[in-house]
């Protein structure tokens, strides 16, 4: 038996922690014998969470598919790769020939961005489909970030990241990095970094309808009415202007006077009823923020997936801008990654076309996923009749999952590139499973771009690729080849993902023309990753707006103020549902590993004791939760963490569906929050789903 130590970045969430993985080779097999945090990783400094240890469970899971499967009725039978590719090509091209290119829809899920081969190669096939019906998890997540950056800075990926290691004041809205390990802020070891702000005399303030794990360690926590953050942020911005708390910026800016005028009526006092934060607290928060030498306002998932998600993210940018904290050390800074997609891609586009049924806007070629089911269910020209899903589970992750199931059931053809037969892929005619992550190289094209330091690393596969298995990118090449041979399109030869990264590295700012000389080859010398330094101001020369000036008052955003002003005042006695993440869970797909789900369940509804009492409900009892679109049954727990009038339910559960083949998850199924979220509840400006602030009623089951 020989033991080997490997160093690798974890790909499971955005934190990209460095891991040390030990494998033991015997005559029979290579086994993973230990997974630990890597103390020599300069970025993550040994940090690890329980999910990383489950990488071995993903590897060994008997339910994980290892060969292409074809569904015949309710039975799944293995099929050869070539036969599978030919079948997909034949069915999709026939459907497109009969009903037009848009009759095929695409849904791309979250693990896509954690898998670099998927990033570099999926479009090789998907682009050939030439459909306008492209959807992804972006529109149940961070679309408002991209849209506000696209409109203000000219590129949807110019996302300013909190300079957490140098700030004196961090205001967090709708993010719970202690559970999520940070998002659009790649920050391994976030708890230590937040505590370091406090240790150097700074402050952390959290705005959240739940006293989250992050709120619990903050200096101040403010409850906010779900969906009320735009009002709170307007109140803050108005106070900054009205009380003369602004500070000059070195950035060239257009439209600040328009902004000042536009928010003139949104005083803290007038905004308070909409967000349920007392006006005096809004004003004080604005003063505290402005008084800090270096401050940063950071909004995440909880404020992008709400009815005014884009306004929220625009306001977050403005608060940083007018206090002089945008593009400043200790404020919000854009990264300079080794493979720089901002430099190498165009800035994106918005609303060039709309969805057929509801007229929702495209963003950079994608439509909001809330429209996916209706595009399948509404008859007429352009109706979607086939679907390709890639690393996604929209039945559990997009609003009104039950409606989507009904729509999937009516499709003529569906193919899923996925590892499991789960709540979504059980509707597929074919499932094409890729190798597991540890059988694959890894370069993080996405999260190096959002990291709180400029870092880079490339890791080789740890386990050999099994005979007959294909990587995701090879599946796309196979599909593209089969499809193009049928439709007579010419297919260009392609590089492997690693070669593309090598090219990106060498052309980048740390590449051939720099002293770093980064390439795949030189990265081999840095098994623990290479630290390329702290973030620094760089926004002015990187702006991609016409005239290279920050656009503080984009017309489409100002136009949304009318919708904001027209919102209804909160109903008396309203009960609003929000989501929740737990460090042992990851969206919908990591419940099939015993070590992550053992112990007491974590998928209950949390409710304030007063709200339980007023409904004569008891802690621990089964309740029925209803919304406009559906009803589920769950266990309710009394929780003083909750703001009165708000209940919290994590998403990604609801595994008790016929035909799902994930044995451990099915043993602890929970209920799906997205059987309650409403496909019509949107940030209408971007089309992003408003998953938070869903009106519900709760009664005894
Ligand atoms: N109510 C509510 N809904 C939410 C959220 C919420 O907070 N509340 N959060 C939203 C957010 S932020 C997101 S990102 C979405 C996520 O939504 P999705 O991306 O749709 O769902 P996941 O649960 O991430 O499903 C990932 C799928 O990819 C497969 N998979 C994993 N790794 C690989 C791989 O390497 N290759 C391939 N081919 N497949 C792989 C898994 O088997 C699984 O089927 O959910 C959203 N939905
Ligand atoms: N352990 C774990 N880590 C993950 C994931 C996971 O599923 N599990 N998913 C990954 C993904 S895909 C993403 S996108 C990131 C997300 O990372 P985060 O954005 O940090 O997401 P959450 O942990 O869901 O935190 C959202 C917070 O918003 C609060 N909230 C809900 N509604 C509102 C509101 O109206 N206003 C305000 N101010 N707050 C509100 C919730 O109570 C919650 O505390 O996490 C990533 N990391
Ligand atoms: S925090 Fe995220 S990246 Fe770090 S070990 Fe856990 S799952 Fe992996
Ligand atoms: Mo996400």
PDB file of C-alpha atoms in Angstrom, residues 431-644:
ATOM      1  CA  UNK A 431     -29.005  11.119 -18.706  1.00  0.00           C
ATOM      2  CA  UNK A 432     -25.372  11.627 -19.628  1.00  0.00           C
ATOM      3  CA  UNK A 433     -23.192  11.490 -16.497  1.00  0.00           C
ATOM      4  CA  UNK A 434     -19.705  12.943 -16.435  1.00  0.00           C
ATOM      5  CA  UNK A 435     -16.689  11.914 -14.412  1.00  0.00           C
ATOM      6  CA  UNK A 436     -16.646  12.983 -10.781  1.00  0.00           C
ATOM      7  CA  UNK A 437     -14.777  16.101  -9.753  1.00  0.00           C
ATOM      8  CA  UNK A 438     -11.774  14.232  -8.339  1.00  0.00           C
ATOM      9  CA  UNK A 439     -11.327  12.475 -11.674  1.00  0.00           C
ATOM     10  CA  UNK A 440     -11.027  15.863 -13.290  1.00  0.00           C
ATOM     11  CA  UNK A 441      -8.498  18.711 -13.398  1.00  0.00           C
ATOM     12  CA  UNK A 442      -9.605  21.897 -11.732  1.00  0.00           C
ATOM     13  CA  UNK A 443      -9.037  25.537 -12.476  1.00  0.00           C
ATOM     14  CA  UNK A 444     -11.524  27.926 -10.964  1.00  0.00           C
ATOM     15  CA  UNK A 445     -12.416  30.258 -13.801  1.00  0.00           C
ATOM     16  CA  UNK A 446     -15.297  31.816 -11.871  1.00  0.00           C
ATOM     17  CA  UNK A 447     -14.414  32.236  -8.237  1.00  0.00           C
ATOM     18  CA  UNK A 448     -10.868  33.481  -8.668  1.00  0.00           C
ATOM     19  CA  UNK A 449     -12.713  36.348 -10.298  1.00  0.00           C
ATOM     20  CA  UNK A 450     -14.658  37.135  -7.100  1.00  0.00           C
ATOM     21  CA  UNK A 451     -11.958  36.409  -4.543  1.00  0.00           C
ATOM     22  CA  UNK A 452     -10.992  38.858  -1.797  1.00  0.00           C
ATOM     23  CA  UNK A 453      -7.349  38.429  -2.855  1.00  0.00           C
ATOM     24  CA  UNK A 454      -5.998  37.802  -6.324  1.00  0.00           C
ATOM     25  CA  UNK A 455      -5.164  34.103  -6.324  1.00  0.00           C
ATOM     26  CA  UNK A 456      -4.663  31.342  -8.853  1.00  0.00           C
ATOM     27  CA  UNK A 457      -4.116  27.599  -8.882  1.00  0.00           C
ATOM     28  CA  UNK A 458      -4.401  24.635 -11.183  1.00  0.00           C
ATOM     29  CA  UNK A 459      -4.893  21.117  -9.881  1.00  0.00           C
ATOM     30  CA  UNK A 460      -4.585  17.873 -11.731  1.00  0.00           C
ATOM     31  CA  UNK A 461      -7.077  15.064 -11.332  1.00  0.00           C
ATOM     32  CA  UNK A 462      -6.517  12.972  -8.210  1.00  0.00           C
ATOM     33  CA  UNK A 463      -8.123   9.765  -9.432  1.00  0.00           C
ATOM     34  CA  UNK A 464      -7.749   8.175 -12.819  1.00  0.00           C
ATOM     35  CA  UNK A 465     -10.570   8.559 -15.262  1.00  0.00           C
ATOM     36  CA  UNK A 466     -12.498   5.269 -15.292  1.00  0.00           C
ATOM     37  CA  UNK A 467     -12.522   3.332 -18.527  1.00  0.00           C
ATOM     38  CA  UNK A 468     -15.449   4.418 -20.668  1.00  0.00           C
ATOM     39  CA  UNK A 469     -16.127   7.587 -18.677  1.00  0.00           C
ATOM     40  CA  UNK A 470     -16.191  11.069 -20.180  1.00  0.00           C
ATOM     41  CA  UNK A 471     -15.597  14.480 -18.683  1.00  0.00           C
ATOM     42  CA  UNK A 472     -18.385  17.029 -19.005  1.00  0.00           C
ATOM     43  CA  UNK A 473     -16.460  18.863 -21.691  1.00  0.00           C
ATOM     44  CA  UNK A 474     -16.006  15.674 -23.687  1.00  0.00           C
ATOM     45  CA  UNK A 475     -19.734  15.028 -23.501  1.00  0.00           C
ATOM     46  CA  UNK A 476     -20.278  18.447 -25.067  1.00  0.00           C
ATOM     47  CA  UNK A 477     -17.773  17.739 -27.793  1.00  0.00           C
ATOM     48  CA  UNK A 478     -19.508  14.393 -28.448  1.00  0.00           C
ATOM     49  CA  UNK A 479     -22.909  16.044 -28.632  1.00  0.00           C
ATOM     50  CA  UNK A 480     -21.614  18.834 -30.839  1.00  0.00           C
ATOM     51  CA  UNK A 481     -20.004  16.395 -33.227  1.00  0.00           C
ATOM     52  CA  UNK A 482     -23.144  14.272 -33.527  1.00  0.00           C
ATOM     53  CA  UNK A 483     -25.413  17.301 -33.887  1.00  0.00           C
ATOM     54  CA  UNK A 484     -23.283  19.092 -36.441  1.00  0.00           C
ATOM     55  CA  UNK A 485     -22.902  15.999 -38.579  1.00  0.00           C
ATOM     56  CA  UNK A 486     -26.705  15.847 -38.860  1.00  0.00           C
ATOM     57  CA  UNK A 487     -27.317  19.490 -39.554  1.00  0.00           C
ATOM     58  CA  UNK A 488     -24.349  19.914 -41.873  1.00  0.00           C
ATOM     59  CA  UNK A 489     -22.765  22.617 -39.713  1.00  0.00           C
ATOM     60  CA  UNK A 490     -19.006  22.814 -39.744  1.00  0.00           C
ATOM     61  CA  UNK A 491     -17.392  22.098 -36.438  1.00  0.00           C
ATOM     62  CA  UNK A 492     -14.121  23.789 -35.609  1.00  0.00           C
ATOM     63  CA  UNK A 493     -11.494  21.663 -33.871  1.00  0.00           C
ATOM     64  CA  UNK A 494     -11.240  22.567 -30.234  1.00  0.00           C
ATOM     65  CA  UNK A 495      -8.608  22.782 -27.558  1.00  0.00           C
ATOM     66  CA  UNK A 496      -8.967  20.894 -24.295  1.00  0.00           C
ATOM     67  CA  UNK A 497      -9.990  23.040 -21.294  1.00  0.00           C
ATOM     68  CA  UNK A 498      -6.486  22.966 -19.801  1.00  0.00           C
ATOM     69  CA  UNK A 499      -4.999  24.386 -23.006  1.00  0.00           C
ATOM     70  CA  UNK A 500      -7.548  27.188 -22.967  1.00  0.00           C
ATOM     71  CA  UNK A 501      -6.640  28.031 -19.382  1.00  0.00           C
ATOM     72  CA  UNK A 502      -2.977  27.977 -20.312  1.00  0.00           C
ATOM     73  CA  UNK A 503      -3.716  30.461 -23.066  1.00  0.00           C
ATOM     74  CA  UNK A 504      -5.824  32.618 -20.734  1.00  0.00           C
ATOM     75  CA  UNK A 505      -3.057  32.618 -18.122  1.00  0.00           C
ATOM     76  CA  UNK A 506      -0.312  33.485 -20.568  1.00  0.00           C
ATOM     77  CA  UNK A 507      -2.281  36.292 -22.176  1.00  0.00           C
ATOM     78  CA  UNK A 508      -3.403  37.644 -18.791  1.00  0.00           C
ATOM     79  CA  UNK A 509      -1.788  40.320 -16.654  1.00  0.00           C
ATOM     80  CA  UNK A 510       0.417  37.799 -14.816  1.00  0.00           C
ATOM     81  CA  UNK A 511       1.323  35.972 -18.012  1.00  0.00           C
ATOM     82  CA  UNK A 512       4.074  36.041 -20.600  1.00  0.00           C
ATOM     83  CA  UNK A 513       4.385  39.822 -20.526  1.00  0.00           C
ATOM     84  CA  UNK A 514       4.786  40.001 -16.739  1.00  0.00           C
ATOM     85  CA  UNK A 515       7.438  38.981 -14.209  1.00  0.00           C
ATOM     86  CA  UNK A 516       5.067  36.268 -12.875  1.00  0.00           C
ATOM     87  CA  UNK A 517       5.157  34.326 -16.166  1.00  0.00           C
ATOM     88  CA  UNK A 518       2.040  32.375 -15.133  1.00  0.00           C
ATOM     89  CA  UNK A 519       1.122  29.404 -17.285  1.00  0.00           C
ATOM     90  CA  UNK A 520      -0.098  25.900 -16.551  1.00  0.00           C
ATOM     91  CA  UNK A 521       3.509  24.848 -16.381  1.00  0.00           C
ATOM     92  CA  UNK A 522       4.617  27.519 -13.897  1.00  0.00           C
ATOM     93  CA  UNK A 523       1.494  26.930 -11.774  1.00  0.00           C
ATOM     94  CA  UNK A 524       2.797  23.417 -11.176  1.00  0.00           C
ATOM     95  CA  UNK A 525       5.331  25.026  -8.852  1.00  0.00           C
ATOM     96  CA  UNK A 526       2.484  26.250  -6.645  1.00  0.00           C
ATOM     97  CA  UNK A 527       0.598  23.171  -5.421  1.00  0.00           C
ATOM     98  CA  UNK A 528      -0.947  25.278  -2.644  1.00  0.00           C
ATOM     99  CA  UNK A 529      -2.001  28.029  -5.019  1.00  0.00           C
ATOM    100  CA  UNK A 530      -0.254  31.287  -5.788  1.00  0.00           C
ATOM    101  CA  UNK A 531      -1.107  34.526  -4.046  1.00  0.00           C
ATOM    102  CA  UNK A 532      -1.009  37.451  -6.468  1.00  0.00           C
ATOM    103  CA  UNK A 533      -1.617  40.089  -3.857  1.00  0.00           C
ATOM    104  CA  UNK A 534      -4.368  42.129  -2.244  1.00  0.00           C
ATOM    105  CA  UNK A 535      -7.089  43.743  -4.329  1.00  0.00           C
ATOM    106  CA  UNK A 536      -6.340  47.305  -5.372  1.00  0.00           C
ATOM    107  CA  UNK A 537      -8.091  50.197  -7.076  1.00  0.00           C
ATOM    108  CA  UNK A 538      -8.371  49.574 -10.818  1.00  0.00           C
ATOM    109  CA  UNK A 539     -11.918  50.389 -11.840  1.00  0.00           C
ATOM    110  CA  UNK A 540     -11.385  53.620 -13.793  1.00  0.00           C
ATOM    111  CA  UNK A 541      -9.302  52.145 -16.617  1.00  0.00           C
ATOM    112  CA  UNK A 542     -11.390  48.982 -16.726  1.00  0.00           C
ATOM    113  CA  UNK A 543     -14.793  50.658 -17.123  1.00  0.00           C
ATOM    114  CA  UNK A 544     -16.452  49.469 -20.292  1.00  0.00           C
ATOM    115  CA  UNK A 545     -19.191  52.095 -20.438  1.00  0.00           C
ATOM    116  CA  UNK A 546     -19.237  54.471 -23.383  1.00  0.00           C
ATOM    117  CA  UNK A 547     -16.923  57.301 -22.373  1.00  0.00           C
ATOM    118  CA  UNK A 548     -15.434  55.098 -19.606  1.00  0.00           C
ATOM    119  CA  UNK A 549     -17.447  56.821 -16.883  1.00  0.00           C
ATOM    120  CA  UNK A 550     -19.447  55.236 -14.063  1.00  0.00           C
ATOM    121  CA  UNK A 551     -23.145  55.533 -14.900  1.00  0.00           C
ATOM    122  CA  UNK A 552     -24.789  56.322 -11.568  1.00  0.00           C
ATOM    123  CA  UNK A 553     -28.265  56.789 -12.999  1.00  0.00           C
ATOM    124  CA  UNK A 554     -28.966  54.280 -15.797  1.00  0.00           C
ATOM    125  CA  UNK A 555     -32.303  55.127 -17.391  1.00  0.00           C
ATOM    126  CA  UNK A 556     -33.786  51.637 -17.076  1.00  0.00           C
ATOM    127  CA  UNK A 557     -33.027  51.623 -13.374  1.00  0.00           C
ATOM    128  CA  UNK A 558     -34.471  55.090 -12.748  1.00  0.00           C
ATOM    129  CA  UNK A 559     -37.590  53.977 -14.620  1.00  0.00           C
ATOM    130  CA  UNK A 560     -38.043  51.197 -12.037  1.00  0.00           C
ATOM    131  CA  UNK A 561     -38.522  53.816  -9.314  1.00  0.00           C
ATOM    132  CA  UNK A 562     -42.101  54.175 -10.512  1.00  0.00           C
ATOM    133  CA  UNK A 563     -42.730  50.505  -9.711  1.00  0.00           C
ATOM    134  CA  UNK A 564     -41.029  50.986  -6.374  1.00  0.00           C
ATOM    135  CA  UNK A 565     -43.145  54.025  -5.519  1.00  0.00           C
ATOM    136  CA  UNK A 566     -46.327  52.152  -6.490  1.00  0.00           C
ATOM    137  CA  UNK A 567     -45.753  49.171  -4.163  1.00  0.00           C
ATOM    138  CA  UNK A 568     -48.452  48.415  -1.647  1.00  0.00           C
ATOM    139  CA  UNK A 569     -47.958  49.137   2.022  1.00  0.00           C
ATOM    140  CA  UNK A 570     -47.365  45.944   4.003  1.00  0.00           C
ATOM    141  CA  UNK A 571     -50.568  44.126   4.938  1.00  0.00           C
ATOM    142  CA  UNK A 572     -51.334  43.874   8.638  1.00  0.00           C
ATOM    143  CA  UNK A 573     -50.605  40.353   9.874  1.00  0.00           C
ATOM    144  CA  UNK A 574     -48.697  39.344   6.723  1.00  0.00           C
ATOM    145  CA  UNK A 575     -46.525  36.243   6.960  1.00  0.00           C
ATOM    146  CA  UNK A 576     -43.565  36.174   4.565  1.00  0.00           C
ATOM    147  CA  UNK A 577     -41.324  33.204   3.789  1.00  0.00           C
ATOM    148  CA  UNK A 578     -37.556  33.457   3.287  1.00  0.00           C
ATOM    149  CA  UNK A 579     -34.859  30.843   2.635  1.00  0.00           C
ATOM    150  CA  UNK A 580     -31.953  29.521   4.679  1.00  0.00           C
ATOM    151  CA  UNK A 581     -28.636  27.768   4.094  1.00  0.00           C
ATOM    152  CA  UNK A 582     -26.763  25.359   6.311  1.00  0.00           C
ATOM    153  CA  UNK A 583     -23.075  24.627   6.160  1.00  0.00           C
ATOM    154  CA  UNK A 584     -23.757  20.879   5.745  1.00  0.00           C
ATOM    155  CA  UNK A 585     -26.027  21.295   2.772  1.00  0.00           C
ATOM    156  CA  UNK A 586     -25.467  22.579  -0.759  1.00  0.00           C
ATOM    157  CA  UNK A 587     -28.491  23.572  -2.781  1.00  0.00           C
ATOM    158  CA  UNK A 588     -30.427  20.432  -3.747  1.00  0.00           C
ATOM    159  CA  UNK A 589     -27.776  17.875  -4.464  1.00  0.00           C
ATOM    160  CA  UNK A 590     -25.723  17.060  -1.386  1.00  0.00           C
ATOM    161  CA  UNK A 591     -28.305  15.268   0.728  1.00  0.00           C
ATOM    162  CA  UNK A 592     -27.269  11.817  -0.425  1.00  0.00           C
ATOM    163  CA  UNK A 593     -24.194  11.587   1.787  1.00  0.00           C
ATOM    164  CA  UNK A 594     -24.730  10.160   5.217  1.00  0.00           C
ATOM    165  CA  UNK A 595     -22.102  12.293   6.930  1.00  0.00           C
ATOM    166  CA  UNK A 596     -23.853  15.478   5.831  1.00  0.00           C
ATOM    167  CA  UNK A 597     -27.424  14.573   6.753  1.00  0.00           C
ATOM    168  CA  UNK A 598     -26.929  12.519   9.898  1.00  0.00           C
ATOM    169  CA  UNK A 599     -28.225  13.848  13.210  1.00  0.00           C
ATOM    170  CA  UNK A 600     -31.355  15.886  13.624  1.00  0.00           C
ATOM    171  CA  UNK A 601     -33.070  17.171  10.481  1.00  0.00           C
ATOM    172  CA  UNK A 602     -32.281  20.694   9.353  1.00  0.00           C
ATOM    173  CA  UNK A 603     -35.122  21.341   6.974  1.00  0.00           C
ATOM    174  CA  UNK A 604     -37.839  22.559   9.315  1.00  0.00           C
ATOM    175  CA  UNK A 605     -39.809  25.767   9.055  1.00  0.00           C
ATOM    176  CA  UNK A 606     -38.598  28.325  11.597  1.00  0.00           C
ATOM    177  CA  UNK A 607     -41.228  30.610  13.108  1.00  0.00           C
ATOM    178  CA  UNK A 608     -41.277  33.143  15.907  1.00  0.00           C
ATOM    179  CA  UNK A 609     -43.025  31.814  19.076  1.00  0.00           C
ATOM    180  CA  UNK A 610     -45.567  34.684  18.992  1.00  0.00           C
ATOM    181  CA  UNK A 611     -46.559  33.716  15.451  1.00  0.00           C
ATOM    182  CA  UNK A 612     -46.971  30.113  16.579  1.00  0.00           C
ATOM    183  CA  UNK A 613     -49.066  31.168  19.567  1.00  0.00           C
ATOM    184  CA  UNK A 614     -51.363  33.421  17.539  1.00  0.00           C
ATOM    185  CA  UNK A 615     -52.157  30.408  15.339  1.00  0.00           C
ATOM    186  CA  UNK A 616     -52.444  28.010  18.288  1.00  0.00           C
ATOM    187  CA  UNK A 617     -49.520  26.013  16.930  1.00  0.00           C
ATOM    188  CA  UNK A 618     -46.868  24.241  18.916  1.00  0.00           C
ATOM    189  CA  UNK A 619     -43.160  23.876  18.561  1.00  0.00           C
ATOM    190  CA  UNK A 620     -42.348  20.654  16.694  1.00  0.00           C
ATOM    191  CA  UNK A 621     -45.769  20.041  15.212  1.00  0.00           C
ATOM    192  CA  UNK A 622     -46.543  19.279  11.556  1.00  0.00           C
ATOM    193  CA  UNK A 623     -47.973  22.263   9.718  1.00  0.00           C
ATOM    194  CA  UNK A 624     -49.375  23.049   6.322  1.00  0.00           C
ATOM    195  CA  UNK A 625     -47.751  25.976   4.565  1.00  0.00           C
ATOM    196  CA  UNK A 626     -49.681  27.456   1.645  1.00  0.00           C
ATOM    197  CA  UNK A 627     -48.940  30.108  -0.949  1.00  0.00           C
ATOM    198  CA  UNK A 628     -50.637  31.220  -4.156  1.00  0.00           C
ATOM    199  CA  UNK A 629     -49.056  28.305  -6.009  1.00  0.00           C
ATOM    200  CA  UNK A 630     -48.994  25.371  -3.641  1.00  0.00           C
ATOM    201  CA  UNK A 631     -49.196  23.660  -0.274  1.00  0.00           C
ATOM    202  CA  UNK A 632     -46.558  21.663   1.563  1.00  0.00           C
ATOM    203  CA  UNK A 633     -46.358  19.938   4.912  1.00  0.00           C
ATOM    204  CA  UNK A 634     -43.370  20.434   7.210  1.00  0.00           C
ATOM    205  CA  UNK A 635     -42.394  20.388  10.845  1.00  0.00           C
ATOM    206  CA  UNK A 636     -42.335  23.836  12.460  1.00  0.00           C
ATOM    207  CA  UNK A 637     -39.788  24.924  15.063  1.00  0.00           C
ATOM    208  CA  UNK A 638     -40.177  27.870  17.398  1.00  0.00           C
ATOM    209  CA  UNK A 639     -37.244  30.204  16.908  1.00  0.00           C
ATOM    210  CA  UNK A 640     -36.329  33.494  18.484  1.00  0.00           C
ATOM    211  CA  UNK A 641     -33.956  33.996  15.554  1.00  0.00           C
ATOM    212  CA  UNK A 642     -36.955  34.888  13.416  1.00  0.00           C
ATOM    213  CA  UNK A 643     -38.412  38.328  12.964  1.00  0.00           C
ATOM    214  CA  UNK A 644     -42.104  38.168  13.858  1.00  0.00           C
TER     215      UNK A 644
END
